[in-house]
mmCIF file of C-alpha atoms in Angstrom:
data_model
loop_
_atom_site.group_PDB
_atom_site.id
_atom_site.type_symbol
_atom_site.label_atom_id
_atom_site.label_comp_id
_atom_site.label_asym_id
_atom_site.label_seq_id
_atom_site.Cartn_x
_atom_site.Cartn_y
_atom_site.Cartn_z
ATOM 1 C CA ASP A 26 1.672 -10.191 -8.513
ATOM 2 C CA GLU A 27 2.297 -13.806 -7.515
ATOM 3 C CA GLN A 28 1.349 -14.946 -11.027
ATOM 4 C CA TRP A 29 3.962 -12.627 -12.518
ATOM 5 C CA ILE A 30 6.615 -14.034 -10.198
ATOM 6 C CA GLU A 31 5.729 -17.639 -11.073
ATOM 7 C CA GLN A 32 5.930 -16.830 -14.790
ATOM 8 C CA ARG A 33 9.381 -15.341 -14.335
ATOM 9 C CA ARG A 34 10.581 -18.388 -12.395
ATOM 10 C CA ALA A 35 9.249 -20.661 -15.138
ATOM 11 C CA GLN A 36 11.124 -18.631 -17.727
ATOM 12 C CA ARG A 37 14.365 -19.043 -15.797
ATOM 13 C CA ARG A 38 13.832 -22.819 -15.553
ATOM 14 C CA ARG A 39 13.110 -23.152 -19.284
ATOM 15 C CA PRO A 40 15.778 -25.344 -20.969
ATOM 16 C CA GLN A 41 18.324 -23.787 -23.308
ATOM 17 C CA PRO A 42 17.184 -24.071 -26.949
ATOM 18 C CA PRO A 43 19.175 -26.620 -28.970
ATOM 19 C CA GLY A 44 21.970 -25.090 -31.011
ATOM 20 C CA GLY A 45 21.494 -21.689 -29.423
ATOM 21 C CA LYS A 46 22.054 -19.675 -26.299
ATOM 22 C CA ALA A 47 19.657 -19.193 -23.466
ATOM 23 C CA PRO A 48 17.964 -15.783 -23.445
ATOM 24 C CA ALA A 49 20.104 -13.150 -21.826
ATOM 25 C CA ALA A 50 18.908 -11.222 -18.815
ATOM 26 C CA GLY A 51 16.412 -8.599 -19.921
ATOM 27 C CA GLN A 52 15.265 -10.522 -23.032
ATOM 28 C CA ASP A 53 11.739 -11.867 -23.405
ATOM 29 C CA SER A 54 10.676 -15.439 -22.627
ATOM 30 C CA ALA A 55 10.543 -16.535 -26.276
ATOM 31 C CA GLY A 56 14.217 -15.721 -26.753
ATOM 32 C CA GLU A 57 13.501 -13.448 -29.662
ATOM 33 C CA GLY A 58 16.097 -10.964 -28.477
ATOM 34 C CA ARG A 59 13.704 -8.152 -27.626
ATOM 35 C CA LYS A 60 15.129 -6.211 -24.738
ATOM 36 C CA ARG A 61 12.797 -5.655 -21.839
ATOM 37 C CA SER A 62 12.769 -1.956 -21.080
ATOM 38 C CA ALA A 63 14.551 -0.746 -17.979
ATOM 39 C CA THR A 64 11.329 0.871 -16.757
ATOM 40 C CA GLU A 65 9.438 -2.436 -17.057
ATOM 41 C CA ASP A 66 12.280 -4.184 -15.254
ATOM 42 C CA ALA A 67 11.897 -1.728 -12.351
ATOM 43 C CA VAL A 68 8.362 -2.999 -11.648
ATOM 44 C CA HIS A 69 9.595 -6.602 -11.895
ATOM 45 C CA ARG A 70 12.255 -5.803 -9.319
ATOM 46 C CA LEU A 71 9.559 -4.561 -6.945
ATOM 47 C CA LEU A 72 7.589 -7.777 -7.484
ATOM 48 C CA ASP A 73 10.686 -9.823 -6.660
ATOM 49 C CA ALA A 74 11.357 -7.689 -3.582
ATOM 50 C CA LYS A 75 7.819 -8.338 -2.341
ATOM 51 C CA THR A 76 8.496 -12.081 -2.540
ATOM 52 C CA ILE A 77 11.947 -11.968 -0.953
ATOM 53 C CA ASN A 78 10.797 -9.333 1.558
ATOM 54 C CA THR A 79 14.150 -8.242 2.966
ATOM 55 C CA GLY A 80 15.409 -4.720 3.462
ATOM 56 C CA LYS A 81 18.230 -5.292 0.993
ATOM 57 C CA ALA A 82 15.900 -6.557 -1.756
ATOM 58 C CA TRP A 83 13.485 -3.667 -1.307
ATOM 59 C CA LEU A 84 16.273 -1.087 -1.239
ATOM 60 C CA GLU A 85 17.783 -2.437 -4.463
ATOM 61 C CA ALA A 86 14.354 -2.440 -6.126
ATOM 62 C CA ILE A 87 13.636 1.127 -4.971
ATOM 63 C CA ASN A 88 16.980 2.300 -6.343
ATOM 64 C CA CYS A 89 16.135 0.599 -9.648
ATOM 65 C CA VAL A 90 12.766 2.391 -9.784
ATOM 66 C CA ARG A 91 14.335 5.758 -9.024
ATOM 67 C CA ALA A 92 16.902 5.248 -11.766
ATOM 68 C CA ASN A 93 14.304 4.026 -14.313
ATOM 69 C CA MET A 94 10.884 5.491 -13.574
ATOM 70 C CA PRO A 95 8.004 3.420 -15.059
ATOM 71 C CA ALA A 96 6.642 5.172 -18.138
ATOM 72 C CA THR A 97 2.898 4.371 -18.138
ATOM 73 C CA VAL A 98 0.178 5.336 -15.669
ATOM 74 C CA ASP A 99 -0.666 1.659 -15.116
ATOM 75 C CA SER A 100 2.923 0.741 -14.219
ATOM 76 C CA GLN A 101 3.325 3.873 -12.080
ATOM 77 C CA LEU A 102 0.187 3.064 -10.077
ATOM 78 C CA ARG A 103 1.345 -0.527 -9.726
ATOM 79 C CA ALA A 104 4.742 0.558 -8.443
ATOM 80 C CA ILE A 105 3.171 2.923 -5.889
ATOM 81 C CA SER A 106 0.840 0.141 -4.736
ATOM 82 C CA LEU A 107 3.712 -2.317 -4.331
ATOM 83 C CA LEU A 108 5.627 0.206 -2.243
ATOM 84 C CA CYS A 109 2.557 0.538 -0.005
ATOM 85 C CA SER A 110 2.841 -3.181 0.780
ATOM 86 C CA VAL A 111 6.250 -2.910 2.474
ATOM 87 C CA SER A 112 5.969 -4.157 6.047
ATOM 88 C CA LEU A 113 6.812 -1.960 9.031
ATOM 89 C CA GLU A 114 9.675 -4.317 9.891
ATOM 90 C CA VAL A 115 11.288 -3.786 6.481
ATOM 91 C CA VAL A 116 10.653 -0.029 6.652
ATOM 92 C CA GLY A 117 12.683 -0.046 9.854
ATOM 93 C CA GLU A 118 15.523 -1.867 8.063
ATOM 94 C CA ILE A 119 15.765 0.578 5.167
ATOM 95 C CA THR A 120 15.270 3.793 7.155
ATOM 96 C CA THR A 121 18.599 5.562 7.643
ATOM 97 C CA SER A 122 20.010 6.570 11.009
ATOM 98 C CA GLN A 123 18.944 10.137 10.165
ATOM 99 C CA GLY A 124 15.349 8.933 9.821
ATOM 100 C CA SER A 125 15.170 9.134 6.032
ATOM 101 C CA ASN A 126 12.752 6.632 4.493
ATOM 102 C CA PRO A 127 13.112 6.255 0.678
ATOM 103 C CA ILE A 128 9.587 4.884 0.162
ATOM 104 C CA PRO A 129 7.534 8.118 0.467
ATOM 105 C CA GLU A 130 10.080 10.005 -1.625
ATOM 106 C CA THR A 131 9.888 7.368 -4.361
ATOM 107 C CA GLN A 132 6.074 7.298 -4.304
ATOM 108 C CA GLN A 133 6.025 11.085 -4.568
ATOM 109 C CA ALA A 134 8.372 10.964 -7.563
ATOM 110 C CA LEU A 135 6.237 8.259 -9.213
ATOM 111 C CA PHE A 136 3.104 10.322 -8.742
ATOM 112 C CA GLY A 137 4.874 13.338 -10.204
ATOM 113 C CA CYS A 138 5.630 11.297 -13.349
ATOM 114 C CA LEU A 139 2.076 10.002 -13.395
ATOM 115 C CA THR A 140 0.487 13.469 -13.484
ATOM 116 C CA SER A 141 2.243 14.252 -16.766
ATOM 117 C CA ASN A 142 0.200 11.447 -18.411
ATOM 118 C CA LEU A 143 -3.243 12.339 -17.027
ATOM 119 C CA ARG A 144 -4.582 13.758 -20.302
ATOM 120 C CA SER A 145 -4.416 10.333 -21.911
ATOM 121 C CA VAL A 146 -6.285 8.306 -19.268
ATOM 122 C CA ASP A 147 -9.946 7.458 -18.721
ATOM 123 C CA PRO A 148 -11.915 9.184 -15.945
ATOM 124 C CA SER A 149 -12.022 5.940 -13.940
ATOM 125 C CA VAL A 150 -8.204 5.967 -13.805
ATOM 126 C CA LEU A 151 -8.325 9.511 -12.438
ATOM 127 C CA LEU A 152 -10.403 8.198 -9.540
ATOM 128 C CA GLU A 153 -7.867 5.398 -9.073
ATOM 129 C CA CYS A 154 -5.188 8.074 -8.767
ATOM 130 C CA MET A 155 -7.108 9.754 -5.943
ATOM 131 C CA ASP A 156 -7.588 6.404 -4.226
ATOM 132 C CA MET A 157 -3.842 5.784 -4.547
ATOM 133 C CA MET A 158 -3.073 9.163 -3.001
ATOM 134 C CA LEU A 159 -5.076 8.069 0.033
ATOM 135 C CA HIS A 160 -3.433 4.654 0.127
ATOM 136 C CA ALA A 161 0.094 6.061 -0.109
ATOM 137 C CA ARG A 162 -0.674 9.161 2.013
ATOM 138 C CA ILE A 163 0.500 11.540 -0.734
ATOM 139 C CA THR A 164 -0.455 15.043 0.369
ATOM 140 C CA GLU A 165 0.545 17.218 -2.602
ATOM 141 C CA LYS A 166 -2.439 19.485 -3.285
ATOM 142 C CA VAL A 167 -1.222 20.246 -6.793
ATOM 143 C CA PHE A 168 -1.791 16.586 -7.750
ATOM 144 C CA VAL A 169 -5.472 16.869 -6.771
ATOM 145 C CA GLU A 170 -5.761 20.101 -8.731
ATOM 146 C CA LEU A 171 -4.393 18.393 -11.866
ATOM 147 C CA ILE A 172 -6.783 15.460 -11.461
ATOM 148 C CA LEU A 173 -9.767 17.798 -11.007
ATOM 149 C CA SER A 174 -8.719 19.741 -14.097
ATOM 150 C CA GLN A 175 -8.954 16.585 -16.202
ATOM 151 C CA LEU A 176 -12.236 15.505 -14.601
ATOM 152 C CA PHE A 177 -13.635 18.932 -15.498
ATOM 153 C CA VAL A 178 -12.605 18.399 -19.138
ATOM 154 C CA HIS A 179 -14.232 14.944 -19.207
ATOM 155 C CA HIS A 180 -17.403 16.333 -17.633
ATOM 156 C CA ARG A 181 -17.697 18.901 -20.427
ATOM 157 C CA THR A 182 -16.819 16.546 -23.297
ATOM 158 C CA LYS A 183 -18.250 13.209 -22.060
ATOM 159 C CA PRO A 184 -20.962 13.968 -19.487
ATOM 160 C CA GLU A 185 -22.546 10.552 -20.064
ATOM 161 C CA LEU A 186 -19.596 8.968 -18.226
ATOM 162 C CA PHE A 187 -20.722 10.618 -14.990
ATOM 163 C CA THR A 188 -23.236 7.988 -13.968
ATOM 164 C CA ALA A 189 -24.674 7.783 -10.452
ATOM 165 C CA GLY A 190 -22.100 5.208 -9.382
ATOM 166 C CA PHE A 191 -19.150 7.093 -10.879
ATOM 167 C CA THR A 192 -20.270 10.431 -9.432
ATOM 168 C CA LEU A 193 -20.752 9.012 -5.937
ATOM 169 C CA ARG A 194 -17.337 7.386 -6.141
ATOM 170 C CA ALA A 195 -15.758 10.724 -7.142
ATOM 171 C CA VAL A 196 -17.572 12.542 -4.344
ATOM 172 C CA GLY A 197 -16.391 9.915 -1.856
ATOM 173 C CA ALA A 198 -12.750 10.126 -2.955
ATOM 174 C CA LEU A 199 -12.718 13.925 -2.700
ATOM 175 C CA GLY A 200 -14.366 13.848 0.705
ATOM 176 C CA ARG A 201 -11.844 11.348 2.053
ATOM 177 C CA LEU A 202 -8.911 13.376 0.682
ATOM 178 C CA GLU A 203 -10.204 16.342 2.646
ATOM 179 C CA GLU A 204 -10.981 14.338 5.773
ATOM 180 C CA GLU A 205 -7.881 12.125 5.947
ATOM 181 C CA LEU A 206 -5.160 14.151 4.191
ATOM 182 C CA ASP A 207 -6.441 17.690 4.796
ATOM 183 C CA ILE A 208 -6.662 18.490 1.067
ATOM 184 C CA PRO A 209 -9.755 20.686 0.546
ATOM 185 C CA PRO A 210 -10.564 20.140 -3.151
ATOM 186 C CA HIS A 211 -12.321 23.500 -3.628
ATOM 187 C CA GLN A 212 -9.352 25.756 -2.907
ATOM 188 C CA GLY A 213 -7.722 25.643 -6.352
ATOM 189 C CA PRO A 214 -9.207 27.080 -9.564
ATOM 190 C CA SER A 215 -9.982 23.642 -11.034
ATOM 191 C CA GLY A 216 -11.815 22.599 -7.881
ATOM 192 C CA GLN A 217 -13.798 25.824 -7.812
ATOM 193 C CA ARG A 218 -14.969 25.163 -11.379
ATOM 194 C CA PHE A 219 -15.549 21.429 -11.095
ATOM 195 C CA LEU A 220 -17.093 20.854 -7.656
ATOM 196 C CA PRO A 221 -20.329 22.807 -8.310
ATOM 197 C CA LEU A 222 -20.797 20.797 -11.525
ATOM 198 C CA LEU A 223 -20.078 17.534 -9.693
ATOM 199 C CA SER A 224 -22.584 18.385 -6.946
ATOM 200 C CA GLU A 225 -25.273 19.257 -9.496
ATOM 201 C CA THR A 226 -24.587 15.992 -11.336
ATOM 202 C CA LEU A 227 -24.814 14.066 -8.063
ATOM 203 C CA VAL A 228 -28.291 15.419 -7.307
ATOM 204 C CA ARG A 229 -29.441 14.902 -10.901
ATOM 205 C CA GLN A 230 -28.299 11.241 -10.830
ATOM 206 C CA LEU A 231 -29.759 10.363 -7.408
ATOM 207 C CA GLY A 232 -32.786 8.671 -8.957
ATOM 208 C CA GLN A 233 -30.502 6.100 -10.611
ATOM 209 C CA ALA A 234 -28.357 5.536 -7.501
ATOM 210 C CA SER A 235 -28.510 2.276 -5.546
ATOM 211 C CA ALA A 236 -27.719 1.640 -1.887
ATOM 212 C CA GLU A 237 -24.487 -0.007 -3.010
ATOM 213 C CA ASP A 238 -23.489 3.149 -4.904
ATOM 214 C CA PHE A 239 -23.505 4.992 -1.567
ATOM 215 C CA SER A 240 -20.926 2.604 -0.057
ATOM 216 C CA LEU A 241 -18.098 5.078 -0.786
ATOM 217 C CA PHE A 242 -20.037 8.281 -0.115
ATOM 218 C CA SER A 243 -18.463 10.905 2.153
ATOM 219 C CA SER A 244 -20.238 12.777 4.921
ATOM 220 C CA THR A 245 -17.445 15.394 4.696
ATOM 221 C CA TYR A 246 -18.412 16.178 1.110
ATOM 222 C CA LEU A 247 -22.079 16.281 2.123
ATOM 223 C CA LEU A 248 -21.378 18.901 4.768
ATOM 224 C CA GLU A 249 -18.704 20.998 3.061
ATOM 225 C CA HIS A 250 -19.615 21.062 -0.628
ATOM 226 C CA LEU A 251 -23.377 20.649 -1.021
ATOM 227 C CA THR A 252 -25.937 23.402 -0.663
ATOM 228 C CA ARG A 253 -28.697 22.914 1.912
ATOM 229 C CA PRO A 254 -31.271 21.829 -0.720
ATOM 230 C CA GLN A 255 -28.714 19.400 -2.177
ATOM 231 C CA GLN A 256 -28.046 17.972 1.279
ATOM 232 C CA HIS A 257 -31.773 17.394 1.708
ATOM 233 C CA GLU A 258 -31.984 15.603 -1.655
ATOM 234 C CA VAL A 259 -29.066 13.282 -0.858
ATOM 235 C CA ILE A 260 -30.248 12.377 2.641
ATOM 236 C CA HIS A 261 -33.802 11.843 1.397
ATOM 237 C CA ARG A 262 -32.534 9.433 -1.277
ATOM 238 C CA MET A 263 -30.428 7.566 1.306
ATOM 239 C CA ALA A 264 -33.547 7.227 3.451
ATOM 240 C CA GLN A 265 -35.559 5.921 0.494
ATOM 241 C CA LEU A 266 -32.900 3.297 -0.244
ATOM 242 C CA LYS A 267 -32.519 2.438 3.471
ATOM 243 C CA VAL A 268 -28.759 2.826 3.161
ATOM 244 C CA GLY A 269 -27.056 1.087 6.063
ATOM 245 C CA LEU A 270 -29.924 -1.321 6.732
ATOM 246 C CA ASP A 271 -28.832 -3.907 4.149
ATOM 247 C CA GLY A 272 -26.263 -5.625 6.379
ATOM 248 C CA GLU A 273 -23.298 -4.357 4.342
ATOM 249 C CA LYS A 274 -20.459 -2.984 6.472
ATOM 250 C CA LEU A 275 -19.510 -0.231 4.030
ATOM 251 C CA THR A 276 -22.996 1.228 3.654
ATOM 252 C CA LEU A 277 -23.547 0.911 7.416
ATOM 253 C CA LYS A 278 -20.353 2.898 8.014
ATOM 254 C CA VAL A 279 -21.453 5.589 5.550
ATOM 255 C CA ALA A 280 -24.942 5.802 7.063
ATOM 256 C CA GLY A 281 -23.465 6.097 10.551
ATOM 257 C CA ALA A 282 -21.153 8.911 9.461
ATOM 258 C CA VAL A 283 -24.020 10.823 7.804
ATOM 259 C CA GLU A 284 -26.223 10.355 10.871
ATOM 260 C CA ALA A 285 -23.434 11.637 13.133
ATOM 261 C CA THR A 286 -23.007 14.679 10.872
ATOM 262 C CA VAL A 287 -26.715 15.456 10.995
ATOM 263 C CA ARG A 288 -26.808 15.108 14.781
ATOM 264 C CA ARG A 289 -23.838 17.493 15.178
ATOM 265 C CA HIS A 290 -25.543 20.147 13.061
ATOM 266 C CA SER A 291 -28.978 20.695 14.516
ATOM 267 C CA GLU A 292 -29.885 23.340 11.925
ATOM 268 C CA LEU A 293 -29.477 20.698 9.193
ATOM 269 C CA LYS A 294 -31.640 18.207 11.060
ATOM 270 C CA GLU A 295 -34.349 20.783 11.749
ATOM 271 C CA SER A 296 -34.505 21.765 8.083
ATOM 272 C CA MET A 297 -34.944 18.202 6.834
ATOM 273 C CA SER A 298 -38.225 16.525 5.961
ATOM 274 C CA ARG A 299 -39.798 14.357 8.667
ATOM 275 C CA PHE A 300 -39.324 11.260 6.508
ATOM 276 C CA ALA A 301 -35.585 11.820 6.040
ATOM 277 C CA ALA A 302 -35.067 12.830 9.685
ATOM 278 C CA ASP A 303 -36.779 9.680 10.934
#
């Protein structure tokens, strides 16, 4: 973001070409006369607002975004992320006396635009969308249903993309959506079709999984969406890899959450192998 801002400042400082006019606002840096799209300008306004960091600058940038919604998934995700960076002090400045805060409404609208483009994106971007929902605290269940629908399509047409690392990342994102935003992924028709396939793929790929792959795993998914034999397989593999004993904070956190889950459910612990239980 800072690099973009520096490039724009350099463009403004660039001397006027001899015998011609300086590029007008909205034209590109080479002065070729190409108009920068209004939707692209909306993201630039957010970048400028992040640098200026005043309520007025952010409010003007938000109004620009709402009037000219970014058109691509990349720019939509970027805009949502930038809005997540607004400080609490600035949020207080732009919140109306009636308590209306334009940031969540704008993020919701951006995500609504984003879902119309999901058919054209890679599976990894679909996981980014779920991560962004968590980051921005977007709680629309229909968005998750649309994402799962596309993941289901990719699983049927490109199953090779569902590697151990990718599958564990997907499982972790779905578990956190349920845990933090109260969005159970299995309630809609797409979730009911896709989650059993995802769980089967997870178990099938465990042999290729590393301890690092488990850094984003979710104990909520383990408990709510895996069968008892699948739970045993996952915990056994975590024990083999000594997840949580490598000094990494993320894997230690995951291992602690899984251990706490096992301790709370004695029937799960009693059904496990002695090796995994130890």
